[in-house]
PDB file of C-alpha atoms in Angstrom:
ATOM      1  CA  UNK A   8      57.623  -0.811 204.693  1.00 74.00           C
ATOM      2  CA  UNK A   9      61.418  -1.071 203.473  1.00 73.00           C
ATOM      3  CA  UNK A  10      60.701   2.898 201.784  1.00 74.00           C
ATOM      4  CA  UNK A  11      59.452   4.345 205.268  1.00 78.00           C
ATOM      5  CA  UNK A  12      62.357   2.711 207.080  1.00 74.00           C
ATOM      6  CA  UNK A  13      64.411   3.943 205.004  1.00 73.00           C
ATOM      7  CA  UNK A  14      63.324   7.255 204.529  1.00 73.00           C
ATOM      8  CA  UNK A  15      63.576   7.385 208.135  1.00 76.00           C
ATOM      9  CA  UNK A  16      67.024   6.491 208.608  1.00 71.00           C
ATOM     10  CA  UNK A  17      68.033   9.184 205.924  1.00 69.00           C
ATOM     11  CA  UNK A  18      65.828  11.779 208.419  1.00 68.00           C
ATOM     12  CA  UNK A  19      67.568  10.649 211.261  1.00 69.00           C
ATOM     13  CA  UNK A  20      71.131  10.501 209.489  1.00 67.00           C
ATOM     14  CA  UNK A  21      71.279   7.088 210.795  1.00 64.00           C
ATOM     15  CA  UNK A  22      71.798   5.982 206.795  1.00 59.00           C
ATOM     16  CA  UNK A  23      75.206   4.989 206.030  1.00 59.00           C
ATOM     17  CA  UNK A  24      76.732   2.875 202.815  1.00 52.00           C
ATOM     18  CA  UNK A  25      77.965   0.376 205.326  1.00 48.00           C
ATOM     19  CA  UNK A  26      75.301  -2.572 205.196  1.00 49.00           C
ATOM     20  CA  UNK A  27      76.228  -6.104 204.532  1.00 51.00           C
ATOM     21  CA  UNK A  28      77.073  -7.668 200.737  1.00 55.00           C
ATOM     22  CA  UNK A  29      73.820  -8.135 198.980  1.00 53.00           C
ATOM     23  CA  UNK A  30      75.488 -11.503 198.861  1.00 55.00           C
ATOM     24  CA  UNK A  31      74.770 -12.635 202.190  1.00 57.00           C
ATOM     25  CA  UNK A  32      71.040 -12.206 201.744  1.00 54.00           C
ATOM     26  CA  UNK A  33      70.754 -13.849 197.858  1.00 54.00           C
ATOM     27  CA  UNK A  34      73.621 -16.358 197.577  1.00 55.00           C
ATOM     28  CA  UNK A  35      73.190 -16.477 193.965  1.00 55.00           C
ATOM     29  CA  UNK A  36      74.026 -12.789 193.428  1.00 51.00           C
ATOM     30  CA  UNK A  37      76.914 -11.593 193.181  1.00 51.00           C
ATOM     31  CA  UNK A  38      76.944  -8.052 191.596  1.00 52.00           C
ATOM     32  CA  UNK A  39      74.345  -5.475 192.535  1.00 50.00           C
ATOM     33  CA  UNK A  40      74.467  -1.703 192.343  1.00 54.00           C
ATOM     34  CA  UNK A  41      73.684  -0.035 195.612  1.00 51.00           C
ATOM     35  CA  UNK A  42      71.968   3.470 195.429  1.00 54.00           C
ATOM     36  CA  UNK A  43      73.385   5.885 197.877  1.00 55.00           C
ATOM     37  CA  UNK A  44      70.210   7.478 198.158  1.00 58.00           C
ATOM     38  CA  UNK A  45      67.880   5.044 197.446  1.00 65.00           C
ATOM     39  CA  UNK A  46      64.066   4.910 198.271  1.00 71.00           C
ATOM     40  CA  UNK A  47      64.452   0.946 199.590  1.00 70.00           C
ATOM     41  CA  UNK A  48      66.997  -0.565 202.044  1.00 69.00           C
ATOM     42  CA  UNK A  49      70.013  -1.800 200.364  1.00 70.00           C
ATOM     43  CA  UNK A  50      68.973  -5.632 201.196  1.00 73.00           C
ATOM     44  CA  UNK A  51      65.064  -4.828 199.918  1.00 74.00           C
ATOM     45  CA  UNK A  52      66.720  -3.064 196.666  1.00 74.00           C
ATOM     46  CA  UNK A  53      69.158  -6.082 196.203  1.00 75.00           C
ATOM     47  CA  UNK A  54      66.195  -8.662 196.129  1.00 76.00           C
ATOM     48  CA  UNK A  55      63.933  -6.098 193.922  1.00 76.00           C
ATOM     49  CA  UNK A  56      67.368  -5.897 191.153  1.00 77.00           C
ATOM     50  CA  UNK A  57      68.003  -9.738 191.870  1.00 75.00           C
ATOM     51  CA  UNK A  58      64.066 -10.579 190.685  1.00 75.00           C
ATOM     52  CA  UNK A  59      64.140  -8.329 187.767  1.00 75.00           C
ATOM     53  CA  UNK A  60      67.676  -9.668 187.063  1.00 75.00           C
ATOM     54  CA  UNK A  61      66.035 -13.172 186.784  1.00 67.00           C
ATOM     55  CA  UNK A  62      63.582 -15.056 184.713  1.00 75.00           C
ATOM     56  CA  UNK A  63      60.498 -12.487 183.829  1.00 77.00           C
ATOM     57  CA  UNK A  64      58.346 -15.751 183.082  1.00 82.00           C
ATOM     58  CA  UNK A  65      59.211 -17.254 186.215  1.00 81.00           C
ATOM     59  CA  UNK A  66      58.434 -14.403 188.333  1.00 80.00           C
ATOM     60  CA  UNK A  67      54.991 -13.629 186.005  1.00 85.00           C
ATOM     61  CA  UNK A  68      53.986 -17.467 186.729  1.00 88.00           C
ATOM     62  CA  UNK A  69      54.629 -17.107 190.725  1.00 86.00           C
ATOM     63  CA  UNK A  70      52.543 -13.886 190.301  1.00 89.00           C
ATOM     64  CA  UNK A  71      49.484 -15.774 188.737  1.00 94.00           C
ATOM     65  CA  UNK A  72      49.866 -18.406 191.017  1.00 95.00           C
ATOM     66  CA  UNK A  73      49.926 -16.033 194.104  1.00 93.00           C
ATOM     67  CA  UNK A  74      46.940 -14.649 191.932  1.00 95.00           C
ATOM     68  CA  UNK A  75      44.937 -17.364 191.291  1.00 94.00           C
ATOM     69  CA  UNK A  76      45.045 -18.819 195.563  1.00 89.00           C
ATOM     70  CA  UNK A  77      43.933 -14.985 196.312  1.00 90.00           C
ATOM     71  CA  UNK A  78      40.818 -14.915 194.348  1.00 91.00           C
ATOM     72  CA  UNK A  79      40.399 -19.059 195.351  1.00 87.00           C
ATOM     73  CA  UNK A  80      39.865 -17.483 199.010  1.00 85.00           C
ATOM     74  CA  UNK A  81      38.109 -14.806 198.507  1.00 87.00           C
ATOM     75  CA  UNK A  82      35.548 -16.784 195.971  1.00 87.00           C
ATOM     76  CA  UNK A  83      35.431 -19.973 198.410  1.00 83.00           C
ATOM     77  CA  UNK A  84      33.990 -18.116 200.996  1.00 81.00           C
ATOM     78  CA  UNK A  85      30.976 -17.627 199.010  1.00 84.00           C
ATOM     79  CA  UNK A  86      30.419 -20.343 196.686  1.00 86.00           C
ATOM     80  CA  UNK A  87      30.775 -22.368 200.216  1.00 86.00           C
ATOM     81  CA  UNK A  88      27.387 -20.865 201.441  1.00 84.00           C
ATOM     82  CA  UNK A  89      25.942 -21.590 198.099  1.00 88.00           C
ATOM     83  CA  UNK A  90      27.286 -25.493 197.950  1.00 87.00           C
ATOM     84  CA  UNK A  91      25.158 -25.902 201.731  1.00 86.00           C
ATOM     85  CA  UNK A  92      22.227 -24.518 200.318  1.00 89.00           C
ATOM     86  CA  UNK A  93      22.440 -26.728 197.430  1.00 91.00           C
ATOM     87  CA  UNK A  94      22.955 -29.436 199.635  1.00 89.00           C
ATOM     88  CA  UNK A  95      20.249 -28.970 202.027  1.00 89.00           C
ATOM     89  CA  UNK A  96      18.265 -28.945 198.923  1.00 92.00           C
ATOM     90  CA  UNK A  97      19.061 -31.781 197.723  1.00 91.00           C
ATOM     91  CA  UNK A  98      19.335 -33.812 201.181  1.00 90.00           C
ATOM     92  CA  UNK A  99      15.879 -32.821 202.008  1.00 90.00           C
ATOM     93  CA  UNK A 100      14.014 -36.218 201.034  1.00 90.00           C
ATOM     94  CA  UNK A 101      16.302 -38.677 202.026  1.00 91.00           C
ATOM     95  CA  UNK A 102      16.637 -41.276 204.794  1.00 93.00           C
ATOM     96  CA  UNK A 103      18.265 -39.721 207.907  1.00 94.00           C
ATOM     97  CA  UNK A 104      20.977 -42.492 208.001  1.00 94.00           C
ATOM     98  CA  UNK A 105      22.118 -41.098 204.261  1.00 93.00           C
ATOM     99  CA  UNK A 106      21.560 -37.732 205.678  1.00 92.00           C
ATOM    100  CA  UNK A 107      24.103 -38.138 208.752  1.00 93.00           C
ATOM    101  CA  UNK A 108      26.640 -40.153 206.349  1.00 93.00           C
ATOM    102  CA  UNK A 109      26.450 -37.138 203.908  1.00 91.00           C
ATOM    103  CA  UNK A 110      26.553 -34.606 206.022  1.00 89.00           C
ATOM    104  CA  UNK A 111      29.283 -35.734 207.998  1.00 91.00           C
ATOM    105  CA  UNK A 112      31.471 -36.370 204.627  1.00 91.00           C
ATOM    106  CA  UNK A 113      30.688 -32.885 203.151  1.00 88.00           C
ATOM    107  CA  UNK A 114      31.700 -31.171 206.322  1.00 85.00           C
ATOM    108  CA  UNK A 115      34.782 -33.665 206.720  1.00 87.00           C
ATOM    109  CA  UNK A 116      35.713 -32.118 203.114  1.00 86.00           C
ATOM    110  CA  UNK A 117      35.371 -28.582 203.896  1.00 84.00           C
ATOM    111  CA  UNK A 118      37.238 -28.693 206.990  1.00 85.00           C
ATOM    112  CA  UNK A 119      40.387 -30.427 205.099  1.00 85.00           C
ATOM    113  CA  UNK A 120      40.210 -27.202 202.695  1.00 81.00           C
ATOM    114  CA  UNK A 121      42.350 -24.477 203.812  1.00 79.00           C
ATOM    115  CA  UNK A 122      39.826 -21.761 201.352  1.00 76.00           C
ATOM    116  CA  UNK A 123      37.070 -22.921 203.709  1.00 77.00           C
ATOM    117  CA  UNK A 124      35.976 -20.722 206.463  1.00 74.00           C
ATOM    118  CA  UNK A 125      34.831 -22.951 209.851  1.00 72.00           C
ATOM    119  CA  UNK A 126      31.884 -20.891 210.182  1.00 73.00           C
ATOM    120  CA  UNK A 127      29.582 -22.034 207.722  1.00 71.00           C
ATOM    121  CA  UNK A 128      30.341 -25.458 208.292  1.00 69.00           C
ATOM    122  CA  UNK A 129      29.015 -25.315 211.773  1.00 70.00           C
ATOM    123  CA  UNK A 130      26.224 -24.013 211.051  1.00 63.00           C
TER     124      UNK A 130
END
């Protein structure tokens, strides 16, 4: 997004060295080379140069985390349809008091999981 707006200021010669200290947006930096022509926004560039600048383990860790919660919601959606089968399984020759208890915890559960779709819980 920060590449087409900027290649669309440069288009409409709207582009001008004049944009606030890289400062303002990261306190912490304090030196960062602005391209004249540049394919990002000076602010966008000045974060890119300020991450590379920093830490490469820190910023590889946030990536796995970021990782790891991405494939958490895309595999919870289906493991959740497989835990309810399970369960209705397993519920199926019980008393209906330990039914109602069980059900009711199990769906309490999933709804206090953000990964959880409300769908199949309904259901």
């Amino acid at each position: 997004l920060s590449a087409l707006n900027q290649s669309v200021r440069r288009k409409r010669g709207l582009y001008r060295r004049t944009f606030a200290d890289p400062a303002q947006v990261l306190p912490s930096v304090t030196q960062v080379h602005l391209p004249d022509e540049g394919t990002l926004t000076p602010r966008v560039h000045a974060i890119f140069q300020h991450l590379i600048g920093e830490n490469k383990l820190e910023v590889l860790v946030c990536v796995h985390i970021l990782a790891v919660c991405g494939v958490t919601y895309l595999v919870a959606t289906v493991m959740i349809n497989v835990f309810l089968a399970w369960m209705v399984s397993f519920l199926a020759n019980l008393d209906f008091a330990l039914i109602c208890v069980a059900v009711f915890l199990s769906g309490l559960g999933l709804f206090l999981l953000p990964p959880v779709p409300g769908a199949p819980i309904y259901l």
